[in-house]
mmCIF file of N, CA and C and ligand atoms in Angstrom:
data_model
loop_
_atom_site.group_PDB
_atom_site.id
_atom_site.type_symbol
_atom_site.label_atom_id
_atom_site.label_comp_id
_atom_site.label_asym_id
_atom_site.label_seq_id
_atom_site.Cartn_x
_atom_site.Cartn_y
_atom_site.Cartn_z
ATOM 1 N N MET A 253 37.398 81.445 8.782
ATOM 2 C CA MET A 253 37.537 80.686 7.529
ATOM 3 C C MET A 253 38.544 81.406 6.645
ATOM 4 N N SER A 254 39.821 81.279 6.961
ATOM 5 C CA SER A 254 40.835 82.088 6.309
ATOM 6 C C SER A 254 40.988 81.748 4.830
ATOM 7 N N ASP A 255 40.712 80.489 4.435
ATOM 8 C CA ASP A 255 40.926 80.129 3.040
ATOM 9 C C ASP A 255 39.637 80.130 2.227
ATOM 10 N N CYS A 256 38.532 80.572 2.810
ATOM 11 C CA CYS A 256 37.259 80.650 2.087
ATOM 12 C C CYS A 256 37.349 81.745 1.014
ATOM 13 N N LEU A 257 36.962 81.393 -0.216
ATOM 14 C CA LEU A 257 37.066 82.330 -1.335
ATOM 15 C C LEU A 257 36.336 83.643 -1.051
ATOM 16 N N PHE A 258 35.101 83.559 -0.584
ATOM 17 C CA PHE A 258 34.329 84.788 -0.404
ATOM 18 C C PHE A 258 34.775 85.544 0.843
ATOM 19 N N CYS A 259 35.279 84.862 1.867
ATOM 20 C CA CYS A 259 35.899 85.582 2.989
ATOM 21 C C CYS A 259 37.112 86.361 2.497
ATOM 22 N N ARG A 260 37.842 85.791 1.566
ATOM 23 C CA ARG A 260 39.012 86.479 1.017
ATOM 24 C C ARG A 260 38.587 87.699 0.204
ATOM 25 N N ILE A 261 37.473 87.611 -0.496
ATOM 26 C CA ILE A 261 36.951 88.790 -1.214
ATOM 27 C C ILE A 261 36.540 89.858 -0.201
ATOM 28 N N VAL A 262 35.876 89.456 0.879
ATOM 29 C CA VAL A 262 35.476 90.425 1.921
ATOM 30 C C VAL A 262 36.716 91.152 2.457
ATOM 31 N N ARG A 263 37.807 90.406 2.659
ATOM 32 C CA ARG A 263 39.024 91.012 3.215
ATOM 33 C C ARG A 263 39.840 91.771 2.174
ATOM 34 N N GLY A 264 39.411 91.723 0.915
ATOM 35 C CA GLY A 264 40.117 92.443 -0.140
ATOM 36 C C GLY A 264 41.342 91.711 -0.648
ATOM 37 N N GLU A 265 41.482 90.417 -0.327
ATOM 38 C CA GLU A 265 42.657 89.648 -0.752
ATOM 39 C C GLU A 265 42.521 89.139 -2.180
ATOM 40 N N ILE A 266 41.277 89.055 -2.656
ATOM 41 C CA ILE A 266 40.991 88.659 -4.032
ATOM 42 C C ILE A 266 40.134 89.768 -4.625
ATOM 43 N N PRO A 267 40.439 90.214 -5.844
ATOM 44 C CA PRO A 267 39.658 91.316 -6.412
ATOM 45 C C PRO A 267 38.234 90.891 -6.767
ATOM 46 N N ALA A 268 37.334 91.823 -6.649
ATOM 47 C CA ALA A 268 35.946 91.605 -7.063
ATOM 48 C C ALA A 268 35.385 92.964 -7.450
ATOM 49 N N THR A 269 34.394 92.933 -8.328
ATOM 50 C CA THR A 269 33.737 94.182 -8.710
ATOM 51 C C THR A 269 32.581 94.398 -7.732
ATOM 52 N N LYS A 270 32.860 95.177 -6.703
ATOM 53 C CA LYS A 270 31.877 95.397 -5.636
ATOM 54 C C LYS A 270 30.841 96.415 -6.101
ATOM 55 N N VAL A 271 29.597 96.140 -5.791
ATOM 56 C CA VAL A 271 28.533 97.070 -6.177
ATOM 57 C C VAL A 271 27.766 97.593 -4.966
ATOM 58 N N TYR A 272 27.956 96.994 -3.806
ATOM 59 C CA TYR A 272 27.272 97.442 -2.588
ATOM 60 C C TYR A 272 28.012 96.880 -1.384
ATOM 61 N N GLU A 273 28.038 97.678 -0.321
ATOM 62 C CA GLU A 273 28.657 97.214 0.908
ATOM 63 C C GLU A 273 28.045 97.963 2.072
ATOM 64 N N ASP A 274 27.723 97.257 3.139
ATOM 65 C CA ASP A 274 27.412 97.906 4.419
ATOM 66 C C ASP A 274 28.125 97.118 5.501
ATOM 67 N N GLU A 275 27.764 97.328 6.744
ATOM 68 C CA GLU A 275 28.553 96.681 7.806
ATOM 69 C C GLU A 275 28.298 95.166 7.890
ATOM 70 N N LEU A 276 27.210 94.700 7.275
ATOM 71 C CA LEU A 276 26.858 93.284 7.366
ATOM 72 C C LEU A 276 27.007 92.522 6.052
ATOM 73 N N VAL A 277 26.854 93.228 4.950
ATOM 74 C CA VAL A 277 26.632 92.587 3.649
ATOM 75 C C VAL A 277 27.551 93.178 2.588
ATOM 76 N N LEU A 278 27.970 92.320 1.656
ATOM 77 C CA LEU A 278 28.726 92.758 0.482
ATOM 78 C C LEU A 278 28.052 92.190 -0.765
ATOM 79 N N ALA A 279 28.000 92.978 -1.833
ATOM 80 C CA ALA A 279 27.493 92.492 -3.119
ATOM 81 C C ALA A 279 28.532 92.785 -4.189
ATOM 82 N N PHE A 280 28.743 91.807 -5.069
ATOM 83 C CA PHE A 280 29.715 91.966 -6.156
ATOM 84 C C PHE A 280 29.239 91.187 -7.377
ATOM 85 N N LYS A 281 29.866 91.475 -8.520
ATOM 86 C CA LYS A 281 29.452 90.832 -9.762
ATOM 87 C C LYS A 281 29.982 89.404 -9.813
ATOM 88 N N ASP A 282 29.132 88.486 -10.256
ATOM 89 C CA ASP A 282 29.576 87.108 -10.460
ATOM 90 C C ASP A 282 30.616 87.080 -11.580
ATOM 91 N N ILE A 283 31.643 86.284 -11.380
ATOM 92 C CA ILE A 283 32.747 86.237 -12.351
ATOM 93 C C ILE A 283 32.337 85.530 -13.642
ATOM 94 N N ARG A 284 31.292 84.708 -13.588
ATOM 95 C CA ARG A 284 30.790 84.013 -14.792
ATOM 96 C C ARG A 284 29.300 84.314 -14.941
ATOM 97 N N PRO A 285 28.980 85.539 -15.398
ATOM 98 C CA PRO A 285 27.573 85.947 -15.406
ATOM 99 C C PRO A 285 26.734 85.138 -16.387
ATOM 100 N N VAL A 286 25.527 84.829 -15.997
ATOM 101 C CA VAL A 286 24.597 84.100 -16.874
ATOM 102 C C VAL A 286 23.517 85.026 -17.433
ATOM 103 N N ALA A 287 23.595 86.292 -17.099
ATOM 104 C CA ALA A 287 22.619 87.287 -17.569
ATOM 105 C C ALA A 287 23.296 88.649 -17.485
ATOM 106 N N PRO A 288 22.728 89.675 -18.122
ATOM 107 C CA PRO A 288 23.367 90.996 -18.085
ATOM 108 C C PRO A 288 23.626 91.491 -16.664
ATOM 109 N N VAL A 289 22.721 91.189 -15.745
ATOM 110 C CA VAL A 289 22.956 91.475 -14.324
ATOM 111 C C VAL A 289 23.064 90.124 -13.612
ATOM 112 N N HIS A 290 24.206 89.862 -13.022
ATOM 113 C CA HIS A 290 24.379 88.648 -12.212
ATOM 114 C C HIS A 290 25.287 89.026 -11.042
ATOM 115 N N LEU A 291 24.649 89.225 -9.907
ATOM 116 C CA LEU A 291 25.340 89.665 -8.695
ATOM 117 C C LEU A 291 25.309 88.557 -7.661
ATOM 118 N N LEU A 292 26.257 88.613 -6.753
ATOM 119 C CA LEU A 292 26.237 87.746 -5.586
ATOM 120 C C LEU A 292 26.156 88.641 -4.362
ATOM 121 N N VAL A 293 25.211 88.360 -3.499
ATOM 122 C CA VAL A 293 25.049 89.125 -2.257
ATOM 123 C C VAL A 293 25.391 88.182 -1.114
ATOM 124 N N ILE A 294 26.347 88.577 -0.299
ATOM 125 C CA ILE A 294 26.860 87.667 0.736
ATOM 126 C C ILE A 294 26.895 88.345 2.103
ATOM 127 N N PRO A 295 26.810 87.553 3.170
ATOM 128 C CA PRO A 295 27.109 88.105 4.501
ATOM 129 C C PRO A 295 28.621 88.293 4.613
ATOM 130 N N LYS A 296 29.064 89.376 5.228
ATOM 131 C CA LYS A 296 30.513 89.558 5.419
ATOM 132 C C LYS A 296 31.068 88.505 6.368
ATOM 133 N N ARG A 297 30.277 88.145 7.344
ATOM 134 C CA ARG A 297 30.680 87.101 8.290
ATOM 135 C C ARG A 297 30.468 85.740 7.636
ATOM 136 N N HIS A 298 31.376 84.811 7.875
ATOM 137 C CA HIS A 298 31.257 83.500 7.227
ATOM 138 C C HIS A 298 30.061 82.724 7.765
ATOM 139 N N ILE A 299 29.109 82.454 6.890
ATOM 140 C CA ILE A 299 28.016 81.516 7.146
ATOM 141 C C ILE A 299 28.102 80.529 5.995
ATOM 142 N N GLU A 300 28.139 79.256 6.307
ATOM 143 C CA GLU A 300 28.415 78.262 5.276
ATOM 144 C C GLU A 300 27.297 78.177 4.240
ATOM 145 N N SER A 301 26.054 78.092 4.713
ATOM 146 C CA SER A 301 24.964 77.689 3.821
ATOM 147 C C SER A 301 23.633 77.896 4.526
ATOM 148 N N LEU A 302 22.564 77.935 3.766
ATOM 149 C CA LEU A 302 21.242 77.905 4.414
ATOM 150 C C LEU A 302 21.006 76.572 5.109
ATOM 151 N N VAL A 303 21.778 75.541 4.736
ATOM 152 C CA VAL A 303 21.647 74.246 5.406
ATOM 153 C C VAL A 303 22.027 74.378 6.880
ATOM 154 N N THR A 304 23.005 75.240 7.152
ATOM 155 C CA THR A 304 23.520 75.344 8.517
ATOM 156 C C THR A 304 23.133 76.653 9.206
ATOM 157 N N ALA A 305 22.527 77.588 8.482
ATOM 158 C CA ALA A 305 22.142 78.867 9.093
ATOM 159 C C ALA A 305 21.114 78.633 10.205
ATOM 160 N N THR A 306 21.138 79.501 11.202
ATOM 161 C CA THR A 306 20.214 79.387 12.335
ATOM 162 C C THR A 306 19.576 80.752 12.595
ATOM 163 N N SER A 307 18.751 80.796 13.623
ATOM 164 C CA SER A 307 18.120 82.069 13.970
ATOM 165 C C SER A 307 19.153 83.095 14.439
ATOM 166 N N ASP A 308 20.342 82.654 14.822
ATOM 167 C CA ASP A 308 21.410 83.616 15.153
ATOM 168 C C ASP A 308 21.810 84.439 13.931
ATOM 169 N N ASP A 309 21.506 83.942 12.766
ATOM 170 C CA ASP A 309 21.882 84.616 11.517
ATOM 171 C C ASP A 309 20.754 85.485 10.950
ATOM 172 N N ALA A 310 19.689 85.628 11.723
ATOM 173 C CA ALA A 310 18.489 86.290 11.190
ATOM 174 C C ALA A 310 18.762 87.737 10.771
ATOM 175 N N GLU A 311 19.554 88.456 11.549
ATOM 176 C CA GLU A 311 19.753 89.869 11.212
ATOM 177 C C GLU A 311 20.450 90.016 9.858
ATOM 178 N N VAL A 312 21.523 89.262 9.661
ATOM 179 C CA VAL A 312 22.268 89.421 8.405
ATOM 180 C C VAL A 312 21.471 88.862 7.222
ATOM 181 N N LEU A 313 20.725 87.791 7.452
ATOM 182 C CA LEU A 313 19.882 87.266 6.368
ATOM 183 C C LEU A 313 18.815 88.283 5.995
ATOM 184 N N GLY A 314 18.243 88.918 6.987
ATOM 185 C CA GLY A 314 17.247 89.960 6.728
ATOM 186 C C GLY A 314 17.846 91.120 5.959
ATOM 187 N N ARG A 315 19.062 91.503 6.341
ATOM 188 C CA ARG A 315 19.720 92.597 5.624
ATOM 189 C C ARG A 315 19.974 92.224 4.172
ATOM 190 N N MET A 316 20.480 91.005 3.949
ATOM 191 C CA MET A 316 20.746 90.580 2.567
ATOM 192 C C MET A 316 19.511 90.746 1.703
ATOM 193 N N PHE A 317 18.403 90.218 2.175
ATOM 194 C CA PHE A 317 17.218 90.190 1.315
ATOM 195 C C PHE A 317 16.505 91.540 1.269
ATOM 196 N N SER A 318 16.798 92.411 2.213
ATOM 197 C CA SER A 318 16.127 93.711 2.174
ATOM 198 C C SER A 318 16.871 94.728 1.318
ATOM 199 N N VAL A 319 18.127 94.467 0.961
ATOM 200 C CA VAL A 319 18.856 95.418 0.109
ATOM 201 C C VAL A 319 18.920 94.965 -1.350
ATOM 202 N N ILE A 320 18.522 93.728 -1.624
ATOM 203 C CA ILE A 320 18.676 93.181 -2.981
ATOM 204 C C ILE A 320 17.904 93.995 -4.026
ATOM 205 N N GLY A 321 16.700 94.383 -3.726
ATOM 206 C CA GLY A 321 15.885 95.109 -4.709
ATOM 207 C C GLY A 321 16.537 96.405 -5.140
ATOM 208 N N LYS A 322 17.067 97.145 -4.188
ATOM 209 C CA LYS A 322 17.722 98.420 -4.496
ATOM 210 C C LYS A 322 18.989 98.185 -5.320
ATOM 211 N N ILE A 323 19.799 97.208 -4.916
ATOM 212 C CA ILE A 323 21.046 96.929 -5.632
ATOM 213 C C ILE A 323 20.725 96.479 -7.059
ATOM 214 N N ALA A 324 19.752 95.594 -7.206
ATOM 215 C CA ALA A 324 19.397 95.071 -8.529
ATOM 216 C C ALA A 324 18.968 96.215 -9.447
ATOM 217 N N ALA A 325 18.135 97.089 -8.949
ATOM 218 C CA ALA A 325 17.671 98.207 -9.778
ATOM 219 C C ALA A 325 18.833 99.109 -10.163
ATOM 220 N N GLU A 326 19.716 99.394 -9.208
ATOM 221 C CA GLU A 326 20.879 100.241 -9.505
ATOM 222 C C GLU A 326 21.768 99.622 -10.580
ATOM 223 N N GLN A 327 21.815 98.296 -10.618
ATOM 224 C CA GLN A 327 22.691 97.609 -11.575
ATOM 225 C C GLN A 327 22.009 97.358 -12.913
ATOM 226 N N GLY A 328 20.713 97.714 -13.030
ATOM 227 C CA GLY A 328 20.047 97.623 -14.321
ATOM 228 C C GLY A 328 18.951 96.589 -14.418
ATOM 229 N N ALA A 329 18.730 95.845 -13.352
ATOM 230 C CA ALA A 329 17.609 94.897 -13.352
ATOM 231 C C ALA A 329 16.381 95.659 -12.846
ATOM 232 N N THR A 330 15.803 96.423 -13.766
ATOM 233 C CA THR A 330 14.760 97.370 -13.381
ATOM 234 C C THR A 330 13.358 96.802 -13.535
ATOM 235 N N ASP A 331 13.272 95.591 -14.058
ATOM 236 C CA ASP A 331 11.947 95.026 -14.331
ATOM 237 C C ASP A 331 11.837 93.622 -13.743
ATOM 238 N N GLY A 332 12.398 93.453 -12.561
ATOM 239 C CA GLY A 332 12.361 92.166 -11.885
ATOM 240 C C GLY A 332 13.655 91.385 -12.056
ATOM 241 N N PHE A 333 13.787 90.363 -11.287
ATOM 242 C CA PHE A 333 15.011 89.553 -11.278
ATOM 243 C C PHE A 333 14.686 88.248 -10.573
ATOM 244 N N ARG A 334 15.636 87.316 -10.651
ATOM 245 C CA ARG A 334 15.486 86.067 -9.911
ATOM 246 C C ARG A 334 16.569 85.986 -8.851
ATOM 247 N N THR A 335 16.187 85.552 -7.675
ATOM 248 C CA THR A 335 17.136 85.373 -6.579
ATOM 249 C C THR A 335 17.222 83.881 -6.283
ATOM 250 N N ILE A 336 18.449 83.358 -6.318
ATOM 251 C CA ILE A 336 18.672 81.917 -6.126
ATOM 252 C C ILE A 336 19.707 81.725 -5.031
ATOM 253 N N VAL A 337 19.410 80.848 -4.105
ATOM 254 C CA VAL A 337 20.386 80.486 -3.069
ATOM 255 C C VAL A 337 20.594 78.974 -3.143
ATOM 256 N N ASN A 338 21.632 78.568 -3.852
ATOM 257 C CA ASN A 338 21.965 77.152 -3.928
ATOM 258 C C ASN A 338 22.485 76.708 -2.565
ATOM 259 N N SER A 339 21.950 75.614 -2.060
ATOM 260 C CA SER A 339 22.244 75.231 -0.675
ATOM 261 C C SER A 339 22.594 73.750 -0.601
ATOM 262 N N GLY A 340 23.847 73.479 -0.232
ATOM 263 C CA GLY A 340 24.281 72.103 -0.026
ATOM 264 C C GLY A 340 24.441 71.323 -1.314
ATOM 265 N N ARG A 341 24.703 70.031 -1.183
ATOM 266 C CA ARG A 341 25.030 69.190 -2.339
ATOM 267 C C ARG A 341 23.874 69.126 -3.332
ATOM 268 N N VAL A 342 22.693 68.812 -2.848
ATOM 269 C CA VAL A 342 21.555 68.676 -3.759
ATOM 270 C C VAL A 342 21.231 70.013 -4.414
ATOM 271 N N GLY A 343 21.459 71.094 -3.691
ATOM 272 C CA GLY A 343 21.205 72.421 -4.246
ATOM 273 C C GLY A 343 22.259 72.873 -5.232
ATOM 274 N N GLY A 344 23.342 72.120 -5.358
ATOM 275 C CA GLY A 344 24.385 72.478 -6.322
ATOM 276 C C GLY A 344 25.294 73.592 -5.862
ATOM 277 N N GLN A 345 25.410 73.771 -4.538
ATOM 278 C CA GLN A 345 26.277 74.839 -4.026
ATOM 279 C C GLN A 345 27.736 74.497 -4.311
ATOM 280 N N GLU A 346 28.456 75.475 -4.881
ATOM 281 C CA GLU A 346 29.878 75.272 -5.195
ATOM 282 C C GLU A 346 30.773 75.993 -4.202
ATOM 283 N N VAL A 347 30.374 77.178 -3.810
ATOM 284 C CA VAL A 347 31.161 77.962 -2.858
ATOM 285 C C VAL A 347 30.426 77.942 -1.523
ATOM 286 N N TYR A 348 31.075 77.372 -0.511
ATOM 287 C CA TYR A 348 30.412 77.190 0.787
ATOM 288 C C TYR A 348 30.598 78.405 1.694
ATOM 289 N N HIS A 349 30.224 79.551 1.159
ATOM 290 C CA HIS A 349 29.989 80.785 1.917
ATOM 291 C C HIS A 349 28.665 81.283 1.359
ATOM 292 N N LEU A 350 27.663 81.320 2.203
ATOM 293 C CA LEU A 350 26.295 81.639 1.781
ATOM 294 C C LEU A 350 26.261 82.823 0.814
ATOM 295 N N HIS A 351 25.504 82.684 -0.255
ATOM 296 C CA HIS A 351 25.386 83.783 -1.221
ATOM 297 C C HIS A 351 24.054 83.668 -1.942
ATOM 298 N N ALA A 352 23.482 84.824 -2.225
ATOM 299 C CA ALA A 352 22.277 84.897 -3.043
ATOM 300 C C ALA A 352 22.681 85.390 -4.427
ATOM 301 N N HIS A 353 22.358 84.602 -5.449
ATOM 302 C CA HIS A 353 22.523 85.071 -6.827
ATOM 303 C C HIS A 353 21.360 86.019 -7.138
ATOM 304 N N VAL A 354 21.657 87.114 -7.802
ATOM 305 C CA VAL A 354 20.626 88.035 -8.279
ATOM 306 C C VAL A 354 20.806 88.138 -9.789
ATOM 307 N N ILE A 355 19.826 87.649 -10.527
ATOM 308 C CA ILE A 355 19.969 87.443 -11.969
ATOM 309 C C ILE A 355 18.837 88.154 -12.697
ATOM 310 N N GLY A 356 19.200 88.982 -13.677
ATOM 311 C CA GLY A 356 18.169 89.677 -14.450
ATOM 312 C C GLY A 356 18.812 90.629 -15.437
ATOM 313 N N GLY A 357 18.075 91.668 -15.750
ATOM 314 C CA GLY A 357 18.619 92.697 -16.626
ATOM 315 C C GLY A 357 18.489 92.398 -18.103
ATOM 316 N N GLY A 358 17.858 91.282 -18.428
ATOM 317 C CA GLY A 358 17.710 90.932 -19.834
ATOM 318 C C GLY A 358 16.315 90.438 -20.125
ATOM 319 N N ALA A 359 16.273 89.398 -20.963
ATOM 320 C CA ALA A 359 14.983 88.846 -21.361
ATOM 321 C C ALA A 359 14.310 88.138 -20.179
ATOM 322 N N GLN A 360 13.042 87.842 -20.393
ATOM 323 C CA GLN A 360 12.299 87.015 -19.438
ATOM 324 C C GLN A 360 13.095 85.751 -19.135
ATOM 325 N N LEU A 361 13.256 85.431 -17.869
ATOM 326 C CA LEU A 361 14.003 84.229 -17.495
ATOM 327 C C LEU A 361 13.160 82.989 -17.750
ATOM 328 N N PRO A 362 13.813 81.846 -17.993
ATOM 329 C CA PRO A 362 13.048 80.612 -18.213
ATOM 330 C C PRO A 362 12.260 80.218 -16.970
ATOM 331 N N ALA A 363 11.349 79.292 -17.180
ATOM 332 C CA ALA A 363 10.504 78.845 -16.073
ATOM 333 C C ALA A 363 11.338 78.207 -14.980
ATOM 334 N N MET A 364 10.737 77.975 -13.864
ATOM 335 C CA MET A 364 11.402 77.334 -12.749
ATOM 336 C C MET A 364 11.893 75.951 -13.132
ATOM 337 N N ILE A 365 12.723 75.405 -12.264
ATOM 338 C CA ILE A 365 13.372 74.097 -12.495
ATOM 339 C C ILE A 365 12.340 73.029 -12.807
ATOM 340 N N LYS A 366 12.684 72.218 -13.836
ATOM 341 C CA LYS A 366 11.877 71.041 -14.146
ATOM 342 C C LYS A 366 12.730 69.805 -13.967
ATOM 343 N N TYR A 367 12.213 68.801 -13.358
ATOM 344 C CA TYR A 367 12.944 67.525 -13.235
ATOM 345 C C TYR A 367 12.847 66.766 -14.540
HETATM 346 P P1 LIG B 646 27.108 78.414 -6.337
HETATM 347 O O1 LIG B 646 27.116 77.325 -7.361
HETATM 348 O O2 LIG B 646 25.728 78.874 -5.978
HETATM 349 O O3 LIG B 646 27.957 78.084 -5.137
HETATM 350 O O4 LIG B 646 27.734 79.660 -7.077
HETATM 351 C C1 LIG B 646 29.042 80.111 -6.930
HETATM 352 C C2 LIG B 646 29.206 81.291 -7.849
HETATM 353 O O5 LIG B 646 30.402 81.973 -7.501
HETATM 354 C C3 LIG B 646 29.312 80.920 -9.332
HETATM 355 O O6 LIG B 646 28.252 81.551 -10.049
HETATM 356 C C4 LIG B 646 30.691 81.475 -9.730
HETATM 357 O O7 LIG B 646 30.703 82.020 -11.032
HETATM 358 C C5 LIG B 646 30.933 82.527 -8.672
HETATM 359 N N1 LIG B 646 32.329 82.831 -8.402
HETATM 360 C C6 LIG B 646 33.321 81.956 -8.175
HETATM 361 N N2 LIG B 646 34.478 82.616 -7.946
HETATM 362 C C7 LIG B 646 34.204 83.937 -8.031
HETATM 363 C C8 LIG B 646 34.965 85.123 -7.886
HETATM 364 N N3 LIG B 646 36.288 85.098 -7.609
HETATM 365 N N4 LIG B 646 34.350 86.310 -8.042
HETATM 366 C C9 LIG B 646 33.023 86.361 -8.341
HETATM 367 N N5 LIG B 646 32.244 85.283 -8.469
HETATM 368 C C10 LIG B 646 32.818 84.072 -8.323
HETATM 369 ZN ZN1 LIG B 647 33.636 82.529 4.004
#
């Protein structure tokens, strides 16, 4: 996915404020933060969405979710955070490279989505 925005960040072609990296996962600050801590945690390998992810992606998905707590605390979300994975059209996904938002570091977040 040569023209994918987040693949380009992984390759260093677009700048990002990286806060964590290992061989499978990259985390960086969201460019339009909605809270004092707003990070995006992504697989380095292009996976479009949770809509299309399969059991072949289990290792990297496991890595993403197992490092989030440590990264969040290091970045200042020391008293909990919210993790959101917008998936597909109904989920409001804008960038079609799977990413987990990690949001916190400030006041109590509002309640879950209400219709
Ligand atoms: P989503 O709606 O879940 O697909 O969220 C995409 C997120 O990517 C939004 O919160 C954007 O602010 C963020 N974003 C878009 N471009 C960049 C970028 N170049 N660097 C960091 N975050 C970005
Ligand atoms: Zn990509």
